[in-house]
Coordinates of C-alpha atoms and ligand atoms in Angstrom, one line a residue:
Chain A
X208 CA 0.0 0.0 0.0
X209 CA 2.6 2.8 1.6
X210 CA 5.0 1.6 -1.6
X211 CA 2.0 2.5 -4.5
X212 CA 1.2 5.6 -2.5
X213 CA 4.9 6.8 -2.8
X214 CA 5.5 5.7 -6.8
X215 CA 2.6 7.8 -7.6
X216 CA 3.7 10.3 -5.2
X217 CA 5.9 13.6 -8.0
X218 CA 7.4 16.4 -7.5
X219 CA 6.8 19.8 -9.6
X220 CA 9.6 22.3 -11.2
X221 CA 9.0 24.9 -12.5
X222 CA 12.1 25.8 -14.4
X223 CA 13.3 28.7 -16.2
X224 CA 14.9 27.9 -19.7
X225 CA 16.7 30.3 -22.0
X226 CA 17.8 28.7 -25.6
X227 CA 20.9 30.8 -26.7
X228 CA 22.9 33.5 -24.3
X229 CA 20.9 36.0 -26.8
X230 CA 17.5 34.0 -26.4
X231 CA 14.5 35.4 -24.2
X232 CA 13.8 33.5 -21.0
X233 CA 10.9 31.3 -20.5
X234 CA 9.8 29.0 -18.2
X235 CA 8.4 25.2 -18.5
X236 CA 7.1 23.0 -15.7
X237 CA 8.0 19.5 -15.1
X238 CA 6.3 16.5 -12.9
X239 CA 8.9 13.8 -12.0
X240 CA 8.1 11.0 -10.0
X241 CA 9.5 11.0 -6.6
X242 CA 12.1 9.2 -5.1
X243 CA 13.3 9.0 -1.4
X244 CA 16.4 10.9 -0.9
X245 CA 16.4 12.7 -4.4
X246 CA 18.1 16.2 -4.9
X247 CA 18.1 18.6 -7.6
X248 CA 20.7 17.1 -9.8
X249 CA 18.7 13.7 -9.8
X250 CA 15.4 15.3 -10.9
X251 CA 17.4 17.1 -13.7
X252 CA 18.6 13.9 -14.6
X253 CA 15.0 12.2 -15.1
X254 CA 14.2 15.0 -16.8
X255 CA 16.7 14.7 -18.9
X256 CA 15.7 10.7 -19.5
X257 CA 12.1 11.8 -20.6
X258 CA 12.0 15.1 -21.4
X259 CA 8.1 15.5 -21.3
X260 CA 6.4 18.7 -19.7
X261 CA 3.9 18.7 -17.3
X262 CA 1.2 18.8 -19.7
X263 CA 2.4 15.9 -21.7
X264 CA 4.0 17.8 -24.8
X265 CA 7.7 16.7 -25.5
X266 CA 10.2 19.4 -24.8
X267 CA 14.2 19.9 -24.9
X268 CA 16.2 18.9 -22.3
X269 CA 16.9 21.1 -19.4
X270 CA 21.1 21.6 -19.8
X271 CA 22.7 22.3 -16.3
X272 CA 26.7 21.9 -15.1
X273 CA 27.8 19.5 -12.4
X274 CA 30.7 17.7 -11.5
X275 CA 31.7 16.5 -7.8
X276 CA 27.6 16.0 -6.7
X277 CA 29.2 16.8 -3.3
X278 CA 29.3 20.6 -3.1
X279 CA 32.7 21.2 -3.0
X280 CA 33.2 22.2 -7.4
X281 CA 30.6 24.9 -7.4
X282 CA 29.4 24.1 -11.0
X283 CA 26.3 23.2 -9.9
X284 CA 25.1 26.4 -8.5
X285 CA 21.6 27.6 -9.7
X286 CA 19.2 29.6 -8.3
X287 CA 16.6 27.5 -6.3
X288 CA 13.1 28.7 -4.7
X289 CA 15.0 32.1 -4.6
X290 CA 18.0 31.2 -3.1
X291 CA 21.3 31.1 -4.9
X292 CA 23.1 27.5 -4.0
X293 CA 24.3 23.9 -5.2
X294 CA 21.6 21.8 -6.8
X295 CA 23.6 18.6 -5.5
X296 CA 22.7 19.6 -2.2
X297 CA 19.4 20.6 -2.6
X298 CA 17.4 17.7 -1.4
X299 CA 14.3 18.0 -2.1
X300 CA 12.7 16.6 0.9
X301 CA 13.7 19.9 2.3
X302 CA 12.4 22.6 -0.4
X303 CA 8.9 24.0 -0.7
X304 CA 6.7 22.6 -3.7
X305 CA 6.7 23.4 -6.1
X306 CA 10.7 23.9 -6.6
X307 CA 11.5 27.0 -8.6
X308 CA 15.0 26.7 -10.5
X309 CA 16.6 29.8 -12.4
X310 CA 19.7 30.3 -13.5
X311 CA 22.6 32.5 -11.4
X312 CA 21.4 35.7 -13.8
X313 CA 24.5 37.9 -12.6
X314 CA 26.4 35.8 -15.0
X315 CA 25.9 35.4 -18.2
X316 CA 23.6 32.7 -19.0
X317 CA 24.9 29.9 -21.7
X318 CA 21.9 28.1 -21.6
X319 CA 19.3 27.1 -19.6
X320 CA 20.5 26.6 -16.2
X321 CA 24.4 27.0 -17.3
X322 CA 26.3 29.7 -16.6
X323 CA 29.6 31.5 -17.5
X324 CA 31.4 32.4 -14.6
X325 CA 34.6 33.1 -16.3
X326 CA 34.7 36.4 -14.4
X327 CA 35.4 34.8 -10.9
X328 CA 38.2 33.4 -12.3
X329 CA 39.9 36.3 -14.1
X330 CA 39.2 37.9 -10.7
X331 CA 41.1 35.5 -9.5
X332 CA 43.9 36.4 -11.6
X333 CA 43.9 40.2 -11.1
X334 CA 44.5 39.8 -7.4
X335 CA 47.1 37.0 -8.1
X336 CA 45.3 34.5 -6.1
X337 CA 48.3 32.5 -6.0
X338 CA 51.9 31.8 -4.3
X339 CA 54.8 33.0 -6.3
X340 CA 57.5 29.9 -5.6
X341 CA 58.7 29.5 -9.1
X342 CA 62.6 30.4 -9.4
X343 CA 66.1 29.7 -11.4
X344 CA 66.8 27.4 -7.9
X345 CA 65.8 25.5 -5.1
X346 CA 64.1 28.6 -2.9
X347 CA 64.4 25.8 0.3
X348 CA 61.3 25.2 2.4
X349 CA 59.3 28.7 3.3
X350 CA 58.4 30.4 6.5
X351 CA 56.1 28.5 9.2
X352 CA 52.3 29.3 9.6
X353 CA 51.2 30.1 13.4
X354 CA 48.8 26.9 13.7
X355 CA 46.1 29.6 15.1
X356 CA 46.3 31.4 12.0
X357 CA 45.9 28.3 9.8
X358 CA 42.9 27.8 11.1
X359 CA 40.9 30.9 10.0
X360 CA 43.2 30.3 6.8
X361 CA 42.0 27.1 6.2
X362 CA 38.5 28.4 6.3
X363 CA 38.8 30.7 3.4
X364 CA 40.5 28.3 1.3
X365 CA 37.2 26.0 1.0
X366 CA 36.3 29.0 -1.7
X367 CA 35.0 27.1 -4.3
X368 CA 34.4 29.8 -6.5
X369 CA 30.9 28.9 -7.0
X370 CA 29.4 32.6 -7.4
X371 CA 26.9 32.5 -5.2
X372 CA 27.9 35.6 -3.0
X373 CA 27.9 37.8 -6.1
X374 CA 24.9 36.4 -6.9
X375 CA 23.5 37.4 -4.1
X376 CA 25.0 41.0 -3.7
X377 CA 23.4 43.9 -4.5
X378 CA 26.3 45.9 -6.0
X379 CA 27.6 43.2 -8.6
X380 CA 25.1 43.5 -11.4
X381 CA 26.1 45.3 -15.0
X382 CA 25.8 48.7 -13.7
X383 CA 29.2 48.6 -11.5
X384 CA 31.9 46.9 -12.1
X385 CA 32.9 45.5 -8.3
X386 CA 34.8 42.7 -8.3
X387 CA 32.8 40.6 -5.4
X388 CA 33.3 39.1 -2.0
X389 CA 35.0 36.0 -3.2
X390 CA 38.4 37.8 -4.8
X391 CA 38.3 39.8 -2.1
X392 CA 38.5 36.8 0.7
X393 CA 40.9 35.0 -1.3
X394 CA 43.2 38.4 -1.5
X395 CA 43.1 37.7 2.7
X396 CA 43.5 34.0 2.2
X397 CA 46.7 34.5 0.2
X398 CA 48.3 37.7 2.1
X399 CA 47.9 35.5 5.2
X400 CA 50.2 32.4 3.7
X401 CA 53.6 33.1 5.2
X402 CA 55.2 33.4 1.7
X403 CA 52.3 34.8 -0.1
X404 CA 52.8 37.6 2.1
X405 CA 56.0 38.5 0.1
X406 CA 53.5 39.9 -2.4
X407 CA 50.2 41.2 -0.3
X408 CA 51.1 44.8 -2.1
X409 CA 50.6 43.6 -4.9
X410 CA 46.9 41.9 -4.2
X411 CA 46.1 45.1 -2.2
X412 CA 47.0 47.4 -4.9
X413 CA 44.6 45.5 -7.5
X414 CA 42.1 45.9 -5.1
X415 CA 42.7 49.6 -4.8
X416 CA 41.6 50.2 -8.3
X417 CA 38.6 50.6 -10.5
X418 CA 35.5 47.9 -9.2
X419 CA 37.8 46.5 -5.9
X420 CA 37.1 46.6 -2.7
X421 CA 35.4 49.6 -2.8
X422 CA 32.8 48.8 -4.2
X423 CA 31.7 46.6 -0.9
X424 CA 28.0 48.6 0.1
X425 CA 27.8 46.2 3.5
X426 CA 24.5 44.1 2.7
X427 CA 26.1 41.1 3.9
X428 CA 24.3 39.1 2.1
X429 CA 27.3 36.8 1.0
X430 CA 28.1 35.9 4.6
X431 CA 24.3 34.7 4.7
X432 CA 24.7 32.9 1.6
X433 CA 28.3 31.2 1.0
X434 CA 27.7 27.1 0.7
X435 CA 30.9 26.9 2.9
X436 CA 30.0 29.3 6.0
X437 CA 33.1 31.5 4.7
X438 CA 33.2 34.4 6.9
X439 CA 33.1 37.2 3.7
X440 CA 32.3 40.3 5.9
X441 CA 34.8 39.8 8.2
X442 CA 37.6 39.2 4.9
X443 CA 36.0 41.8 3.6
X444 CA 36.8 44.2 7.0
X445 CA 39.9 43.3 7.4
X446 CA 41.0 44.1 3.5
X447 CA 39.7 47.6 4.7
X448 CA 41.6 47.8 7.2
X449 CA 44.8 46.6 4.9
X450 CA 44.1 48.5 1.9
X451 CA 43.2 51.8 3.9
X452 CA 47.1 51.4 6.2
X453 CA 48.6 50.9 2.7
X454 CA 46.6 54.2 1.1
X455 CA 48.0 55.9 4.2
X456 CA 51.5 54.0 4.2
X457 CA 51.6 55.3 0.6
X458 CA 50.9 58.5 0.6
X459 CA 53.5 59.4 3.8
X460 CA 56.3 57.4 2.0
X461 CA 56.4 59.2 -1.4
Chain B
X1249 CA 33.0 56.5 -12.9
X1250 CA 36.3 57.3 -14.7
X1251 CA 39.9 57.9 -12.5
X1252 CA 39.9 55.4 -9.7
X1253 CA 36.9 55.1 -7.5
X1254 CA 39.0 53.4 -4.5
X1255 CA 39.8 57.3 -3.6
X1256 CA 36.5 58.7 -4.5
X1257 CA 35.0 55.9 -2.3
X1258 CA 36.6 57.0 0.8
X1259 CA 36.6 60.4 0.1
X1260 CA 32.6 60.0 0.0
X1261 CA 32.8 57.5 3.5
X1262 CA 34.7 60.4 5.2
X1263 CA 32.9 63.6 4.4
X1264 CA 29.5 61.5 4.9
X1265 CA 30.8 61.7 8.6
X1266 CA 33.0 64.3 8.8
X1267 CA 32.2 66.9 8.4
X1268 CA 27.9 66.4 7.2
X1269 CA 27.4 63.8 10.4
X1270 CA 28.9 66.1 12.2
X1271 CA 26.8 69.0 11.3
X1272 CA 23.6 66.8 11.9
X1273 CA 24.8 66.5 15.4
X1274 CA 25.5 70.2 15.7
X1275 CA 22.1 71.2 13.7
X1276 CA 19.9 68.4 16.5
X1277 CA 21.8 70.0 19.1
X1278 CA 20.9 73.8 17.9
X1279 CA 17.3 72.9 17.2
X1280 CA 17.1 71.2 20.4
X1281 CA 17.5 74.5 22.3
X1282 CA 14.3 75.9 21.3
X1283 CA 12.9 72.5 22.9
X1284 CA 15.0 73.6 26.2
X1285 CA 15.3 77.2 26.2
X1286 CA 12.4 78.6 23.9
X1287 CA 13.0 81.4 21.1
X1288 CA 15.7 83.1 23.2
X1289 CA 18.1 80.0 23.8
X1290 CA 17.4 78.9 20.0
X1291 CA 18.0 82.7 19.0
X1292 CA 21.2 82.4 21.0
X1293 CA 22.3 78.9 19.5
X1294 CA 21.7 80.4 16.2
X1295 CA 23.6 83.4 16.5
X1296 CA 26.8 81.5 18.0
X1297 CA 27.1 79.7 14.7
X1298 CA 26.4 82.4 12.3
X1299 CA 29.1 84.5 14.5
X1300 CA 31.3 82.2 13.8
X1301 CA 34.7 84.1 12.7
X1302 CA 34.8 83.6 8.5
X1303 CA 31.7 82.0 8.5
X1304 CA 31.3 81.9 4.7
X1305 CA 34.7 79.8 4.1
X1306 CA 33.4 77.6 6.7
X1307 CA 30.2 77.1 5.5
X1308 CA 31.5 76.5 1.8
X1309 CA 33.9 74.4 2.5
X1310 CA 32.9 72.3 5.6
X1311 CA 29.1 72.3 4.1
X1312 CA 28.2 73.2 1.0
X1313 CA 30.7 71.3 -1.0
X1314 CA 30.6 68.2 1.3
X1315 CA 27.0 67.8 0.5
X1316 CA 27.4 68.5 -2.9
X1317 CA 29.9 65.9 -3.8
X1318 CA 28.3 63.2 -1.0
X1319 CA 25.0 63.9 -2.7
X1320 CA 26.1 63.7 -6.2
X1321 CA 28.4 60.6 -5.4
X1322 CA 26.2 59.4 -3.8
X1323 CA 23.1 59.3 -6.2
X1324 CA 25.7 57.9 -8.4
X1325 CA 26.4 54.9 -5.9
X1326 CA 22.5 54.4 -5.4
X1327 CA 22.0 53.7 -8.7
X1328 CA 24.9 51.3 -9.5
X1329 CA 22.9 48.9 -6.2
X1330 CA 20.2 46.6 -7.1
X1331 CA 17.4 46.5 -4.3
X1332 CA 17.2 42.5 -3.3
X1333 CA 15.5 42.3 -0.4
X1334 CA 12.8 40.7 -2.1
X1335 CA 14.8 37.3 -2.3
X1336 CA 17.3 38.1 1.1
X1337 CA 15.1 39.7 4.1
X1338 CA 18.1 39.8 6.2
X1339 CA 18.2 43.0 8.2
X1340 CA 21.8 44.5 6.7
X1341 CA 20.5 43.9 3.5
X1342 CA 16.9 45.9 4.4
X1343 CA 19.7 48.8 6.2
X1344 CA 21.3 48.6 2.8
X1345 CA 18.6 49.0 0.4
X1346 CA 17.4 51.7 3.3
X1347 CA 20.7 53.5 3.4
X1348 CA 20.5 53.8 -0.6
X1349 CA 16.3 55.1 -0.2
X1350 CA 17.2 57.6 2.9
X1351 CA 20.2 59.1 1.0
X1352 CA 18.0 59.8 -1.8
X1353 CA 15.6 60.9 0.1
X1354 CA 17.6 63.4 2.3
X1355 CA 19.2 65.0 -0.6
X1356 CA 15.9 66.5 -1.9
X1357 CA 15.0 67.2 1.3
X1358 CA 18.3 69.5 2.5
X1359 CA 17.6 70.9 -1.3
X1360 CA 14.3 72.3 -0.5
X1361 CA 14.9 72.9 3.2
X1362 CA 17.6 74.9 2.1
X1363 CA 15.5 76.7 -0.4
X1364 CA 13.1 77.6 2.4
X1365 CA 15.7 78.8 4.8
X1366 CA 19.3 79.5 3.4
X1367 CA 18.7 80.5 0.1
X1368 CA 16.1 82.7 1.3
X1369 CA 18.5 84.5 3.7
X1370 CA 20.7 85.3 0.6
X1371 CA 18.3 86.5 -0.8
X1372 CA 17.7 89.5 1.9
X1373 CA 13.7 87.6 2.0
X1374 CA 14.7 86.2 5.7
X1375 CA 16.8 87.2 8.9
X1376 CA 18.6 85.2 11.6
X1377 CA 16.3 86.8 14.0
X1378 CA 13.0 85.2 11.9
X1379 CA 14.3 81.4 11.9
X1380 CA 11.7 80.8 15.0
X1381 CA 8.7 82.1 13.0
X1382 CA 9.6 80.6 9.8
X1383 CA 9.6 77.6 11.8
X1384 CA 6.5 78.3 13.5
X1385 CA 4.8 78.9 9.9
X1386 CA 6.3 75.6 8.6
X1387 CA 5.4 73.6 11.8
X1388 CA 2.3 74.6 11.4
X1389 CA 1.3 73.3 8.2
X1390 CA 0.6 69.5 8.4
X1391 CA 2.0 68.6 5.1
X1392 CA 5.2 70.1 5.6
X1393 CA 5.0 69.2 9.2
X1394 CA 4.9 65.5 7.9
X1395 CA 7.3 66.3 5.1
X1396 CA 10.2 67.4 7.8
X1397 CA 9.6 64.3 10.0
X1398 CA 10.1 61.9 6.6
X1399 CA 13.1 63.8 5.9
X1400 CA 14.2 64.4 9.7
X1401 CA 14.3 60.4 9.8
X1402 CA 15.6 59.8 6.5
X1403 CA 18.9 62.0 7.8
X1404 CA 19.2 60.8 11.1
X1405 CA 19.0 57.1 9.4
X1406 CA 21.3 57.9 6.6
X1407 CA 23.8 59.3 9.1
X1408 CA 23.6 56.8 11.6
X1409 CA 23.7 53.7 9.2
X1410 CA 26.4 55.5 7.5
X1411 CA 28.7 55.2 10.5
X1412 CA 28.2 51.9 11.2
X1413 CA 29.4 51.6 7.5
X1414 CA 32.0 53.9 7.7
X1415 CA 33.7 52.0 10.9
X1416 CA 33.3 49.1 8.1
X1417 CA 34.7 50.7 5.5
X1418 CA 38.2 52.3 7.0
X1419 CA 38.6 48.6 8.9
X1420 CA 37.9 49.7 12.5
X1421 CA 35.4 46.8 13.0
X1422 CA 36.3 43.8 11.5
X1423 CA 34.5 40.6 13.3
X1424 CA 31.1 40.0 13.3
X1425 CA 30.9 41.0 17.3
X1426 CA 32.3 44.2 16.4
X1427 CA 29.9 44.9 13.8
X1428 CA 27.3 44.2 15.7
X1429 CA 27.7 46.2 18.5
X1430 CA 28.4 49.1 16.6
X1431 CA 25.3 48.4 14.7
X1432 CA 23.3 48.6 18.1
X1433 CA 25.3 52.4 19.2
X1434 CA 24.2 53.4 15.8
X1435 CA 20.7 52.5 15.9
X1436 CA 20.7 54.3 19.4
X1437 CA 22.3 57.6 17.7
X1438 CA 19.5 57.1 15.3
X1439 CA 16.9 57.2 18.0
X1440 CA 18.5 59.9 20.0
X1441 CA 18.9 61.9 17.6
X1442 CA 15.6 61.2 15.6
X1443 CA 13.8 62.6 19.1
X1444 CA 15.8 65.8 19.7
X1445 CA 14.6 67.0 16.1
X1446 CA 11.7 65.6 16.8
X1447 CA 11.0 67.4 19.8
X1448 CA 12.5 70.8 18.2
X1449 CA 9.8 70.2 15.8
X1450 CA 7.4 69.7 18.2
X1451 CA 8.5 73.2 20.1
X1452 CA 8.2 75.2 17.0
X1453 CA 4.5 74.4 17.1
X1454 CA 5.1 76.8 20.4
X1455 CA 2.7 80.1 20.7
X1456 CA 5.6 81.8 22.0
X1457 CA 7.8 81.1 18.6
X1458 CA 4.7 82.8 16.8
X1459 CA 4.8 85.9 19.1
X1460 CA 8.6 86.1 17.9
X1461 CA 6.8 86.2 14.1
X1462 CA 4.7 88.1 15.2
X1463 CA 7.4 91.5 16.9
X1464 CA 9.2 90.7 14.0
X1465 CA 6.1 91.8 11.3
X1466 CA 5.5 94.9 13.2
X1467 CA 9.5 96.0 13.6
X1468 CA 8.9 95.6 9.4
X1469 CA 6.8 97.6 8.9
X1470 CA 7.9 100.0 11.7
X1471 CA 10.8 100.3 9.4
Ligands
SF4_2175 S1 33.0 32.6 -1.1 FE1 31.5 31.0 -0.8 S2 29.7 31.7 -2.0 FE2 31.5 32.9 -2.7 S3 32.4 31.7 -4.4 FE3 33.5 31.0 -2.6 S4 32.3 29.2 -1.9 FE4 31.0 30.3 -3.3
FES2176 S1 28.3 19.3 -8.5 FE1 30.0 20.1 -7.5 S2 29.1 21.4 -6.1 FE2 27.3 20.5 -7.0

């Protein structure tokens, strides 16, 4: 009895689709049977096996990204009943029927639910989110990390670049040009490493120009919001604090 | 914005509190005095400012331009935010998307409360001696009565918000703990100083700051 109650038992999406990045959004709703345990990812996938709508009519479909289905790559990220986060972790046990998925719209949109989010990464590169070791010989082993300090450290470096936090601030849309929270946390992450430290300047400087840190407007929404509990604001505070002593250290050493 | 906005950014932060935030204080703390004292004590409060040795430099540079490139800056700033607190009801999101509104909103309102007061002034139409019964007059009219009070909160918010910002901004509090104890001083500067202007408001309502319209008419047209 219970097990025919459950196999009839679905779950409805409504999904929004967008063919081309140049294509006009629409949405399309789906009824898949349910399964215990399912998340996100799995519904995409039946969908995906029998790409029928709800009213019966054959469709495309749906295209998403995923990789590790264990929230640590960050492709995965889609907007879900109004929340940025990972579809692999979004069980659906736990969301409100029926389940709303949209793409992460700050970026733009390759199709349906995938994204580009090629700006996180050359964000990445203007802060030089990175150790310089290379050299013409053996540098020998680097300076120590206080174990105290590794700790918050270690915390940061969980970033997996999944955009959620500039999805879900305010001041990064196509109107300003701010580079978001995550850059700005790894910038902290990297100036904290012993031998990264060699080069904080440098990753402070890029963050003193055009759409850096500056253009932080304190909605703390990405603390609310980061997958991995990455304390942004507090990054985010503590660059002030760095990049304001270096304005200052400039200015009376010139 | 072209150049680099890092510098513009923290130009606008520090004139937001000093000196405009500290003006509001000073302008609460003037108006309060015809709470405490009546039309004398305000007339007194009011002459100690505009006595003030090179008064004109001071005001140009420690208020007019201020406000002018905060304002301006700001509207720019306001418009490069997108409002979200649709899809993230948190309550620094709601003082951000307020902090964007009330800046707005203040700058029209110090526009046209300048009009009715300063500008008038320059223009010979209004003395020193009459700011008690312009007040009255202006008190005494419910729409601008309500008017003021929007704009009276909309400052006091911006102002107060904004320093809780700014203490963000320049990196003097960094943790979470920090941040939110700040946020609770600034909300009480907020109400403190939301109910000295408030009360000021209230006192211009005052019979006796119409009697002070009222020697002032006939000195006119004794003249
Ligand atoms: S900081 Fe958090 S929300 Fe932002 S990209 Fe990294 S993991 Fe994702
Ligand atoms: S697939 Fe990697 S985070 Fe979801």
């Amino acid at each position: 009895m219970a097990e025919t109650a459950t196999a009839k038992r679905t779950v409805k999406f409504i999904i929004t689709r967008q063919d081309n990045p140049e294509a006009a959004p629409y949405t399309e709703e789906f009824e898949v049977p349910y399964r215990p345990n399912m998340n996100v990812i799995s519904a995409l996938m039946e969908i995906q096996r029998n790409p029928v709508k709800a009213d019966g009519t054959k469709t495309t479909p749906v295209v998403w990204e995923s990789n590790c289905l264990e929230e640590v790559c960050g492709a995965c990220s889609m907007v879900i009943n109004g929340k940025p986060r990972q579809a692999c972790s979004a069980l659906i046990d736990k969301l409100e029927q029926p389940v709303r998925i949209a793409p992460m719209k700050t970026f733009p949109v390759v199709r349906d639910l995938v994204i580009n989010r090629e700006r996180m990464f050359q964000a990445l590169k203007r802060v030089k989110a990175w150790i310089p070791i290379d050299g013409t010989y053996d540098l020998g082993p680097g300076p120590r990390m206080a174990e105290t300090k590794r700790q918050w450290a270690y915390e940061l470096s969980k970033c997996m670049t999944c955009g959620v936090c500039l999805e879900a601030c305010p001041n990064v849309n196509d109107r300003s040009s701010f580079i978001g929270p995550a850059a700005i946390s790894q910038v902290r992450l990297f100036n904290a490493h012993p031998t990264g430290e060699m080069n904080a300047h440098e990753r402070l400087e890029a963050l003193m120009t055009d759409g850096g840190i500056e253009g932080c407007g304190n909605s703390q929404n990405c603390v609310r919001s980061c997958p991995k509990g990455i304390p942004l604001t507090t990054s985010i505070a503590a660059i002030n604090k760095d990049t304001t002593k270096h304005m200052f250290k400039k200015w009376f050493t010139m | 914005m072209s150049g680099n906005s890092f510098y513009t950014r923290k130009l606008h932060s520090l004139l937001g509190v000093i000196p405009l935030g500290l003006f509001l204080i000073e302008h609460a703390l003037t108006n309060y005095s015809a709470f405490e004292g009546g039309p004398e004590k305000f007339q007194k409060s009011v002459h100690g400012l505009h006595d003030l040795p090179l008064i004109f430099f001071l005001e140009l540079f420690f208020i007019w331009l201020p406000i002018l490139f905060h304002g301006v800056y700001g509207l720019y700033l306001a418009f490069t935010s997108n409002l979200n607190t649709g899809r993230f009801q948190y309550g620094r999101n709601w003082a951000f998307a307020l902090q964007r509104i009330t800046g707005v909103l203040t700058f029209i309102f110090i526009i046209w409360h300048l009009w009715q007061i300063r500008v008038q002034v320059a223009l010979g139409e209004l003395t020193t001696e009459e700011f008690g019964s312009k007040m009255y007059d202006i008190m005494h009219n419910p729409a601008y009565f309500v008017l003021y009070l929007i704009g009276v909160l909309a400052a006091t918010f911006h102002f107060s918000n904004g320093l809780w910002a700014f203490l963000v901004s320049w990196g003097i509090t960094i943790g979470p703990r920090a941040q939110r104890i700040s946020s609770r001083i600034c909300m009480g500067i907020f109400v403190i100083m939301s109910v000295l202007f408030i009360l000021s408001m209230f006192a211009f309502r005052g019979d006796e700051f119409a009697t002070v319209s009222a020697v002032a008419a006939s000195t006119l047209q004794l003249g």
